[in-house]
């Protein structure tokens, strides 16, 4: 237990534009594969999603981010993912944002297109590519290069790329109407935007491939389109894979995306109106050699923060209160996103506040009982 005089960095507010986020413990977007796959309820959040997300707000997370949400049907990772391309989906999300706000947390959403990693089975079943006969579809990508074991994607035309930019903007407008206060553009983990960035998956020879400036063009166009419809007083995030984990491996001859590339991109993103970089890694190729452990991705968030001057959030095997506190207090990141740890313990933030000498923010319905117990 910290002494009463100590102030927990993890539980200080963070202001981005006019939005004040009450603490630095945030819920990472995690796919639940629990929406209806067909019919009028396709992509619509259910009572499960409502309980899942609202419980983390009640658990004290300062920001709760909905899972990777497809900006159009073929943008979903699986047919059971959430989407935000019609009125019914938008209306269902409005219930969720209201519930998150009711507990004092900030509702956020990750807008996504899965690209060449789309149209797969649920991970706990097989994670294999699903053909059209089983409800799947043709994936799309900058180049016709398959993710290992999945379907060869359709190579997008320039006109199709421009339509995708509009699709992201349309979903952002719907997200705003549904009550979300943060929009995150998903540019990580080998999905569509990330596959444009990396030379491993982008072999184009037009304005969207080749040079660094060309490979980041689609990402910046999407950010510009989202920023144009998002209020000037509310923040936009961008999730990045800071490295493909290829160039760092002397035994791998493939040219990949590196942390230095991420710093260059971060400077551009900030100039285009991105307020925070959500820093993850990997996901571009199945066989990358990654040595994972506690805080293993935190240095990439620190590098982008230090060298690009952009606020960052750190992710990856952050499980203990003091560990998260140290990341923030040392200036390595401005927030931490917790994923699996919040699946294990939805009330992690409340317990962490108590452990760090901060005041837990229990809902009134719980507080009058819970506060009787000091430990």
PDB file of N, CA and C in Angstrom, residues 242 258-260 263 298-309 312 332:
ATOM      1  N   UNK A 242       3.980  -1.463 -33.908  1.00  0.00           N
ATOM      2  CA  UNK A 242       5.214  -0.690 -33.993  1.00  0.00           C
ATOM      3  C   UNK A 242       6.308  -1.412 -34.757  1.00  0.00           C
ATOM      4  N   UNK A 258       9.323  -1.237 -39.088  1.00  0.00           N
ATOM      5  CA  UNK A 258      10.170  -1.140 -37.901  1.00  0.00           C
ATOM      6  C   UNK A 258       9.696  -0.045 -36.951  1.00  0.00           C
ATOM      7  N   UNK A 259      10.286  -0.018 -35.768  1.00  0.00           N
ATOM      8  CA  UNK A 259       9.933   1.019 -34.799  1.00  0.00           C
ATOM      9  C   UNK A 259      10.332   2.402 -35.289  1.00  0.00           C
ATOM     10  N   UNK A 260      11.398   2.480 -36.079  1.00  0.00           N
ATOM     11  CA  UNK A 260      11.782   3.766 -36.671  1.00  0.00           C
ATOM     12  C   UNK A 260      10.728   4.237 -37.671  1.00  0.00           C
ATOM     13  N   UNK A 263       7.901   5.762 -35.680  1.00  0.00           N
ATOM     14  CA  UNK A 263       8.165   7.146 -35.250  1.00  0.00           C
ATOM     15  C   UNK A 263       7.877   8.114 -36.390  1.00  0.00           C
ATOM     16  N   UNK A 298       6.143  -2.186 -24.164  1.00  0.00           N
ATOM     17  CA  UNK A 298       6.200  -0.841 -23.595  1.00  0.00           C
ATOM     18  C   UNK A 298       7.318   0.006 -24.202  1.00  0.00           C
ATOM     19  N   UNK A 299       8.517  -0.532 -24.464  1.00  0.00           N
ATOM     20  CA  UNK A 299       9.568   0.308 -25.053  1.00  0.00           C
ATOM     21  C   UNK A 299       9.182   0.941 -26.389  1.00  0.00           C
ATOM     22  N   UNK A 300       8.310   0.301 -27.138  1.00  0.00           N
ATOM     23  CA  UNK A 300       7.889   0.874 -28.417  1.00  0.00           C
ATOM     24  C   UNK A 300       6.981   2.085 -28.196  1.00  0.00           C
ATOM     25  N   UNK A 301       6.138   2.011 -27.173  1.00  0.00           N
ATOM     26  CA  UNK A 301       5.316   3.172 -26.823  1.00  0.00           C
ATOM     27  C   UNK A 301       6.194   4.313 -26.332  1.00  0.00           C
ATOM     28  N   UNK A 302       7.209   3.972 -25.546  1.00  0.00           N
ATOM     29  CA  UNK A 302       8.134   4.988 -25.032  1.00  0.00           C
ATOM     30  C   UNK A 302       8.910   5.648 -26.167  1.00  0.00           C
ATOM     31  N   UNK A 303       9.344   4.855 -27.131  1.00  0.00           N
ATOM     32  CA  UNK A 303      10.114   5.401 -28.250  1.00  0.00           C
ATOM     33  C   UNK A 303       9.279   6.380 -29.072  1.00  0.00           C
ATOM     34  N   UNK A 304       8.048   6.002 -29.376  1.00  0.00           N
ATOM     35  CA  UNK A 304       7.179   6.893 -30.156  1.00  0.00           C
ATOM     36  C   UNK A 304       6.876   8.167 -29.374  1.00  0.00           C
ATOM     37  N   UNK A 305       6.642   8.012 -28.079  1.00  0.00           N
ATOM     38  CA  UNK A 305       6.347   9.179 -27.242  1.00  0.00           C
ATOM     39  C   UNK A 305       7.527  10.135 -27.186  1.00  0.00           C
ATOM     40  N   UNK A 306       8.723   9.577 -27.008  1.00  0.00           N
ATOM     41  CA  UNK A 306       9.922  10.402 -26.865  1.00  0.00           C
ATOM     42  C   UNK A 306      10.345  11.032 -28.189  1.00  0.00           C
ATOM     43  N   UNK A 307      10.341  10.242 -29.257  1.00  0.00           N
ATOM     44  CA  UNK A 307      10.922  10.701 -30.518  1.00  0.00           C
ATOM     45  C   UNK A 307       9.926  11.404 -31.437  1.00  0.00           C
ATOM     46  N   UNK A 308       8.639  11.120 -31.275  1.00  0.00           N
ATOM     47  CA  UNK A 308       7.634  11.790 -32.109  1.00  0.00           C
ATOM     48  C   UNK A 308       6.846  12.837 -31.341  1.00  0.00           C
ATOM     49  N   UNK A 309       6.933  12.802 -30.017  1.00  0.00           N
ATOM     50  CA  UNK A 309       6.231  13.797 -29.214  1.00  0.00           C
ATOM     51  C   UNK A 309       4.733  13.610 -29.181  1.00  0.00           C
ATOM     52  N   UNK A 312       1.036   8.383 -25.971  1.00  0.00           N
ATOM     53  CA  UNK A 312       0.922   6.974 -26.325  1.00  0.00           C
ATOM     54  C   UNK A 312       0.226   6.190 -25.224  1.00  0.00           C
ATOM     55  N   UNK A 332       6.891   6.437 -19.680  1.00  0.00           N
ATOM     56  CA  UNK A 332       7.024   5.587 -20.861  1.00  0.00           C
ATOM     57  C   UNK A 332       5.770   5.617 -21.729  1.00  0.00           C
TER      58      UNK A 332
END
